[in-house]
Coordinates of C-alpha atoms in Angstrom, one line a residue:
M1 CA 140.6 79.7 164.0
E2 CA 139.6 82.0 161.1
V3 CA 136.0 83.0 160.8
N4 CA 134.6 84.3 157.5
P5 CA 132.3 87.3 157.9
P6 CA 128.7 86.6 157.0
K7 CA 127.7 87.6 153.4
Q8 CA 125.9 91.0 153.5
E9 CA 122.4 91.0 152.2
H10 CA 121.2 93.9 150.0
L11 CA 118.3 96.0 150.9
L12 CA 117.1 96.2 147.3
A13 CA 115.9 93.4 145.0
L14 CA 116.4 93.4 141.2
K15 CA 113.9 91.7 138.9
V16 CA 114.3 91.4 135.1
M17 CA 111.6 90.1 132.8
R18 CA 111.6 90.0 129.0
L19 CA 108.6 91.6 127.4
T20 CA 107.0 89.6 124.5
K21 CA 103.7 89.2 122.9
P22 CA 101.4 86.6 124.5
T23 CA 100.4 83.5 122.5
L24 CA 97.0 81.9 121.8
F25 CA 96.2 79.2 124.3
T26 CA 96.1 75.7 122.8
N27 CA 94.6 72.6 124.1
I28 CA 94.4 69.0 122.8
P29 CA 90.7 68.1 122.0
V30 CA 89.6 64.7 123.1
T31 CA 86.4 63.5 121.5
C32 CA 84.5 60.4 120.6
E33 CA 81.3 59.3 118.9
E34 CA 78.1 59.1 120.9
K35 CA 77.9 55.3 120.4
D36 CA 81.2 54.9 122.2
L37 CA 81.3 54.1 125.9
P38 CA 81.8 57.6 127.2
G39 CA 78.9 58.8 125.1
D40 CA 78.7 62.6 125.1
L41 CA 81.0 63.1 128.2
F42 CA 84.1 64.3 126.4
N43 CA 82.1 66.7 124.2
Q44 CA 80.3 68.1 127.2
L45 CA 83.6 68.7 129.0
M46 CA 85.0 70.6 126.0
R47 CA 81.9 72.7 125.8
D48 CA 82.2 73.5 129.5
D49 CA 85.9 74.4 129.1
P50 CA 86.3 78.2 129.2
S51 CA 89.4 78.1 127.1
T52 CA 87.6 76.6 124.0
V53 CA 85.9 78.5 121.3
N54 CA 82.1 78.4 121.6
G55 CA 80.7 76.3 118.7
A56 CA 84.2 75.2 117.6
E57 CA 85.4 73.2 120.6
I58 CA 87.4 70.8 118.6
L59 CA 89.8 73.5 117.4
M60 CA 93.2 73.5 119.2
L61 CA 93.3 77.3 119.4
G62 CA 91.3 78.8 122.1
E63 CA 90.0 82.3 123.0
M64 CA 92.5 82.9 125.8
L65 CA 96.0 84.3 125.7
T66 CA 98.9 82.8 127.4
L67 CA 101.8 84.8 128.9
P68 CA 105.3 83.6 128.0
Q69 CA 106.4 80.8 130.2
N70 CA 110.1 81.1 129.4
F71 CA 112.6 83.5 127.9
G72 CA 111.9 82.2 124.4
N73 CA 114.0 82.7 121.2
I74 CA 115.3 86.1 120.0
F75 CA 116.0 86.5 116.3
L76 CA 118.2 88.9 114.4
G77 CA 116.3 91.9 113.3
E78 CA 113.7 91.8 116.1
T79 CA 113.4 94.3 119.0
F80 CA 114.5 93.0 122.4
S81 CA 112.4 94.5 125.2
S82 CA 112.9 94.0 128.8
Y83 CA 111.2 95.2 132.1
I84 CA 113.6 96.0 134.9
S85 CA 112.3 96.6 138.4
V86 CA 114.3 97.5 141.6
H87 CA 112.2 96.9 144.8
N88 CA 113.0 98.1 148.3
D89 CA 112.5 94.9 150.4
S90 CA 113.8 96.5 153.6
N91 CA 112.2 98.9 156.2
Q92 CA 114.8 101.6 155.5
V93 CA 114.8 104.5 153.1
V94 CA 117.7 104.1 150.7
K95 CA 119.2 107.0 148.7
D96 CA 121.0 107.8 145.5
I97 CA 119.7 104.7 143.7
L98 CA 121.3 104.3 140.2
V99 CA 120.1 101.5 137.9
K100 CA 122.2 100.9 134.8
A101 CA 121.5 98.4 132.0
D102 CA 124.1 97.4 129.4
L103 CA 124.0 94.9 126.6
Q104 CA 127.3 93.2 125.9
T105 CA 127.7 91.6 122.5
S106 CA 130.7 90.0 120.8
S107 CA 131.8 93.3 119.4
Q108 CA 130.5 96.1 121.5
R109 CA 128.8 97.2 124.8
L110 CA 125.7 99.3 124.6
N111 CA 124.0 101.4 127.3
L112 CA 120.2 100.7 127.2
S113 CA 119.2 102.8 130.3
A114 CA 116.6 105.4 129.5
S115 CA 118.3 107.8 132.1
N116 CA 121.6 107.8 133.8
A117 CA 120.4 110.1 136.6
A118 CA 120.2 108.7 140.2
V119 CA 116.9 108.6 142.1
A120 CA 117.1 110.6 145.3
E121 CA 115.5 108.1 147.6
L122 CA 113.4 105.0 147.6
K123 CA 111.0 104.3 150.5
P124 CA 110.2 100.8 151.8
D125 CA 108.0 98.6 149.5
C126 CA 108.4 101.1 146.7
C127 CA 110.1 100.3 143.4
I128 CA 111.9 101.8 140.4
D129 CA 110.7 100.5 137.0
D130 CA 112.2 100.9 133.6
V131 CA 111.6 99.4 130.2
I132 CA 114.4 99.1 127.7
H133 CA 114.3 98.4 124.0
H134 CA 117.0 97.4 121.5
E135 CA 116.9 96.3 117.9
V136 CA 119.1 93.2 117.7
K137 CA 121.7 93.6 114.9
E138 CA 124.2 90.8 115.8
I139 CA 123.8 87.1 116.1
G140 CA 125.5 85.0 118.8
T141 CA 125.7 85.4 122.6
H142 CA 124.3 88.5 124.2
I143 CA 124.6 89.4 127.9
L144 CA 122.3 91.9 129.6
V145 CA 124.2 93.4 132.5
C146 CA 122.0 95.1 135.2
A147 CA 123.9 97.1 137.9
V148 CA 122.4 98.8 140.9
S149 CA 124.2 101.1 143.3
Y150 CA 122.6 102.9 146.3
T151 CA 123.4 104.4 149.7
T152 CA 122.0 103.1 153.0
Q153 CA 120.7 105.2 155.9
G154 CA 124.1 104.7 157.6
G155 CA 125.9 106.3 154.6
E156 CA 127.3 103.0 153.3
K157 CA 127.6 102.7 149.5
M158 CA 126.3 99.4 148.2
Y159 CA 126.6 97.9 144.7
F160 CA 125.6 94.7 143.0
R161 CA 124.8 93.5 139.5
K162 CA 123.3 90.5 137.7
F163 CA 123.9 88.9 134.3
F164 CA 121.3 87.5 131.9
K165 CA 122.7 85.6 129.0
F166 CA 120.7 84.8 125.8
Q167 CA 121.4 83.7 122.3
V168 CA 120.3 85.6 119.2
L169 CA 119.5 83.3 116.3
K170 CA 119.3 83.8 112.6
P171 CA 115.7 84.0 111.3
L172 CA 116.2 83.9 107.5
D173 CA 118.6 82.3 105.1
V174 CA 119.1 84.7 102.1
K175 CA 120.9 83.5 98.9
T176 CA 121.3 85.7 95.9
K177 CA 122.2 85.0 92.2
F178 CA 123.1 87.6 89.6
Y179 CA 122.4 87.3 85.9
N180 CA 124.2 89.9 83.6
A181 CA 122.0 90.6 80.6
E182 CA 123.8 91.7 77.5
S183 CA 122.4 94.7 75.7
D184 CA 120.5 93.2 72.8
L185 CA 117.3 94.5 71.2
S186 CA 116.3 96.9 74.0
S187 CA 117.1 100.5 74.3
V188 CA 118.5 100.0 77.8
T189 CA 121.9 98.5 78.2
D190 CA 123.7 96.5 80.8
E191 CA 120.6 95.1 82.6
V192 CA 121.3 93.0 85.7
F193 CA 118.7 90.5 87.1
L194 CA 118.9 89.6 90.8
E195 CA 117.2 86.5 92.1
A196 CA 116.9 86.4 95.9
Q197 CA 116.0 83.2 97.7
I198 CA 114.6 83.8 101.2
Q199 CA 114.1 80.8 103.5
N200 CA 112.3 80.9 106.9
I201 CA 114.6 78.9 109.3
T202 CA 112.5 79.6 112.4
T203 CA 109.9 77.3 113.9
S204 CA 106.9 79.5 113.3
P205 CA 105.2 81.1 110.2
M206 CA 106.2 84.5 109.0
F207 CA 104.1 87.2 107.3
M208 CA 106.4 88.8 104.7
E209 CA 105.4 92.4 104.9
K210 CA 108.0 93.8 102.5
V211 CA 110.9 92.5 100.5
S212 CA 112.5 95.3 98.5
L213 CA 115.8 96.1 96.8
E214 CA 117.5 99.4 97.4
P215 CA 119.7 99.9 94.4
S216 CA 123.1 101.6 94.3
I217 CA 123.4 105.1 93.0
M218 CA 124.0 104.0 89.4
Y219 CA 120.9 101.8 89.0
N220 CA 117.2 102.0 88.9
V221 CA 115.3 98.9 90.0
A222 CA 112.0 97.2 88.8
E223 CA 110.4 94.5 90.9
L224 CA 109.2 91.5 88.9
N225 CA 107.2 89.9 91.6
S226 CA 103.7 90.9 90.4
V227 CA 101.6 90.6 87.4
N228 CA 98.9 92.9 85.9
Q229 CA 95.4 91.2 86.0
A230 CA 92.4 93.2 84.8
G231 CA 94.2 96.5 85.5
E232 CA 95.2 95.4 89.0
C233 CA 98.7 94.6 90.2
V234 CA 98.6 91.1 91.8
T235 CA 101.5 89.5 93.6
T236 CA 102.9 86.3 92.1
F237 CA 102.8 84.7 95.6
G238 CA 99.0 84.8 95.9
S239 CA 96.7 86.4 98.5
R240 CA 98.5 84.8 101.4
A241 CA 102.0 86.2 102.1
Y242 CA 102.8 83.7 104.8
L243 CA 106.1 81.8 104.8
Q244 CA 105.9 78.5 106.6
P245 CA 109.0 77.1 108.6
M246 CA 111.7 75.9 106.2
D247 CA 109.8 77.2 103.2
T248 CA 111.7 79.2 100.6
R249 CA 110.4 82.0 98.4
Q250 CA 112.1 83.5 95.3
Y251 CA 112.1 87.2 94.5
L252 CA 113.2 88.7 91.2
Y253 CA 114.4 92.2 90.4
C254 CA 115.7 93.9 87.3
L255 CA 118.3 96.7 87.6
K256 CA 118.9 99.1 84.8
P257 CA 121.7 101.7 84.7
K258 CA 120.6 105.3 84.9
K259 CA 120.9 107.2 81.7
E260 CA 123.9 109.3 82.8
F261 CA 125.8 106.1 83.6
A262 CA 124.5 103.9 80.8
E263 CA 126.4 106.0 78.2
K264 CA 129.7 105.4 80.0
A265 CA 130.5 101.8 79.2
G266 CA 133.8 101.8 81.1
I267 CA 132.1 102.9 84.3
I268 CA 129.3 100.3 84.2
K269 CA 131.7 97.6 83.3
G270 CA 133.5 98.0 86.6
V271 CA 130.4 98.3 88.8
T272 CA 130.2 95.4 91.3
V273 CA 128.0 96.9 94.0
I274 CA 124.3 96.5 93.1
G275 CA 122.4 97.4 96.3
K276 CA 121.0 95.8 99.4
L277 CA 117.8 93.9 100.3
D278 CA 115.4 95.3 102.9
I279 CA 113.2 92.6 104.5
V280 CA 110.4 93.2 106.9
W281 CA 108.2 90.5 108.5
K282 CA 105.8 89.9 111.3
T283 CA 105.4 86.9 113.6
N284 CA 103.0 86.0 116.4
L285 CA 100.4 88.7 117.1
G286 CA 102.2 91.2 114.9
E287 CA 105.8 91.2 116.3
R288 CA 107.9 92.9 113.7
G289 CA 111.3 92.1 112.5
R290 CA 113.5 93.7 110.0
L291 CA 116.8 92.8 108.2
Q292 CA 118.9 94.7 105.8
T293 CA 121.6 92.9 104.0
S294 CA 125.1 94.3 103.4
Q295 CA 125.8 95.6 99.9
L296 CA 125.3 92.9 97.4
Q297 CA 128.1 92.5 94.9
R298 CA 128.2 90.7 91.5
M299 CA 131.0 89.6 89.3
A300 CA 131.5 92.3 86.8
P301 CA 130.8 91.1 83.2
G302 CA 133.9 90.7 81.1
Y303 CA 133.3 92.6 77.9
G304 CA 136.9 92.8 76.9
D305 CA 138.4 95.9 75.3
V306 CA 135.7 96.2 72.6
R307 CA 132.0 95.4 73.1
L308 CA 129.6 94.8 70.2
S309 CA 125.9 94.8 70.9
L310 CA 122.8 94.9 68.7
E311 CA 120.5 97.9 68.8
A312 CA 117.9 96.6 66.2
I313 CA 117.2 93.4 64.4
P314 CA 114.0 91.9 62.9
D315 CA 112.4 88.8 64.6
T316 CA 111.5 87.1 61.3
V317 CA 113.0 87.5 57.8
N318 CA 112.4 86.0 54.4
L319 CA 114.6 83.3 53.0
E320 CA 117.4 84.7 50.6
E321 CA 116.1 88.3 51.1
P322 CA 118.4 91.0 52.5
F323 CA 117.5 92.4 55.9
H324 CA 119.2 95.1 58.1
I325 CA 120.6 95.2 61.6
T326 CA 122.1 97.9 63.6
C327 CA 125.2 97.2 65.7
K328 CA 126.8 99.3 68.4
I329 CA 130.5 99.2 69.0
T330 CA 131.9 100.5 72.3
N331 CA 135.5 101.0 73.4
C332 CA 135.7 99.6 76.9
S333 CA 139.4 100.1 77.2
E334 CA 141.4 103.1 78.4
R335 CA 143.1 103.7 75.1
T336 CA 142.1 104.9 71.6
M337 CA 141.5 102.2 69.0
D338 CA 141.7 102.2 65.2
L339 CA 139.3 99.6 64.1
V340 CA 138.7 97.6 60.9
L341 CA 135.5 95.6 60.4
E342 CA 135.6 92.2 58.6
M343 CA 132.4 90.2 57.8
C344 CA 132.9 86.5 57.4
N345 CA 130.1 84.4 55.8
T346 CA 128.9 81.2 57.5
S347 CA 127.0 78.2 56.1
S348 CA 123.7 80.0 56.5
I349 CA 124.4 83.7 57.0
H350 CA 125.9 85.8 54.2
W351 CA 127.0 89.4 54.7
C352 CA 126.3 92.1 52.1
G353 CA 128.8 94.9 51.7
I354 CA 132.5 95.6 51.8
S355 CA 134.5 93.5 54.3
G356 CA 137.7 95.0 55.7
R357 CA 136.6 98.6 55.8
Q358 CA 138.1 101.2 58.1
L359 CA 135.9 102.4 61.0
G360 CA 138.3 105.0 62.1
K361 CA 139.5 105.9 65.6
L362 CA 137.4 105.2 68.6
H363 CA 138.2 107.0 71.9
P364 CA 137.8 105.4 75.3
S365 CA 134.2 105.0 76.6
S366 CA 132.9 106.2 73.2
S367 CA 130.8 104.2 70.8
L368 CA 129.5 104.2 67.2
C369 CA 126.5 102.6 65.4
L370 CA 126.7 100.6 62.2
A371 CA 123.9 99.6 59.8
L372 CA 124.7 96.2 58.3
T373 CA 122.9 94.1 55.7
L374 CA 122.9 90.4 55.4
L375 CA 120.7 87.5 54.2
S376 CA 120.1 83.8 55.1
S377 CA 120.2 80.9 52.7
V378 CA 118.7 78.4 55.2
Q379 CA 115.3 78.3 56.9
G380 CA 114.7 78.0 60.6
L381 CA 116.3 79.7 63.6
Q382 CA 119.7 81.0 62.5
S383 CA 122.5 82.6 64.5
V384 CA 124.0 85.8 63.4
S385 CA 127.8 85.3 63.4
G386 CA 131.0 86.1 61.6
L387 CA 131.9 89.7 62.6
R388 CA 135.5 90.5 63.3
L389 CA 137.0 93.7 64.6
T390 CA 140.8 94.3 64.4
D391 CA 142.6 97.0 66.3
T392 CA 145.4 98.1 63.9
F393 CA 147.4 99.7 66.8
L394 CA 147.9 96.4 68.6
K395 CA 147.2 94.0 65.7
R396 CA 144.6 92.3 67.9
T397 CA 141.4 90.8 66.4
Y398 CA 138.1 90.4 68.4
E399 CA 135.7 87.8 67.2
Y400 CA 131.9 88.0 67.6
D401 CA 129.7 85.0 66.9
D402 CA 126.2 84.1 68.0
I403 CA 125.4 87.7 68.4
A404 CA 121.6 87.2 68.0
Q405 CA 119.1 84.8 66.4
V406 CA 116.5 85.4 63.6
C407 CA 113.7 83.2 62.3
V408 CA 114.1 82.6 58.6
V409 CA 110.9 81.6 56.7
S410 CA 110.1 80.9 53.1
S411 CA 109.5 83.9 50.9
A412 CA 106.1 82.6 50.2
I413 CA 105.1 83.4 53.7
K414 CA 104.3 87.0 54.3
V415 CA 106.4 88.5 57.1
E416 CA 104.6 91.0 59.3
S417 CA 106.6 94.2 59.9

């Protein structure tokens, strides 16, 4: 008859506890009016309850703090902290104690131990304590592996380990939209607007400490989430920056090419990497979390081989009176072009000057400015259309309509300059 040997008991005990902030104690107030049967009994009980706030007993939040009763939720971007304790439950002195803590994720295994050196000896009823910290950067299943090795008085080497599994959840849902702004009347070209929608998908409110955009090397960024009131910069979200569960907040940013890159149309045309969002928030009792998105990419605007933009145009013009505009023509291709400009009249817009004139050769990534004159025969908001550029090398014609709009008023109304 085969007898299995008894399972050997270890001399050391391992305890692991997650370290989190406490929460405010909550209770359910039960009250009634004095004319009811209990009279003032319920109110007196709440006044005698040490967990209630003196003078505000009907509030659910009390003055006491509650320690965590369970492991709780861990969200991406937060710092996971844990207390590890190895206690000598025996009456022997053990030697060469080595405690190792690893965090296993779906992609890697990380060593979180503060020291890999062994403790020479551990007397009875003594313990070895350690606190580990790790900023969580992956979602999904995580396993905390705690391993303990030691040597008994008899020289026997012992080893055991424990596994603690937990899930890392996603705290925020971030959606982005890009809007490519054509160069029109401003001196800065190729502006890009980024709209970021951030939704709190946790079960508790968040204090949004910072939401900023770190642009790529080719862009400067301007935040459009504040307004100037009486000389002070005031956020558009009001004085309270809290984001309630399932609420969404929209942030807007304007990116402008740096001067050294704005002059090179071919380079800016192909830029798809814009930058990355840096989001910092706080939850219960100031627990901080931080997320940084991967590089945000946009669909590069399709300018074609030749880009025509407006550098200057009046807002309002007089009916049947000539006015001037300044156009900028940029060669976005990788070859030299020989361009011819044609001006085609529309039902309301009439061009002044010679149509079909030669503009000469335009090298790659270079540009030229043209001053053109036109007039409108119809009042109201009119679109500037009818410009044609022909590349004589390839016999290819590029059409430009609805370039801009002007307000045409009667000549009897004085137009302010």
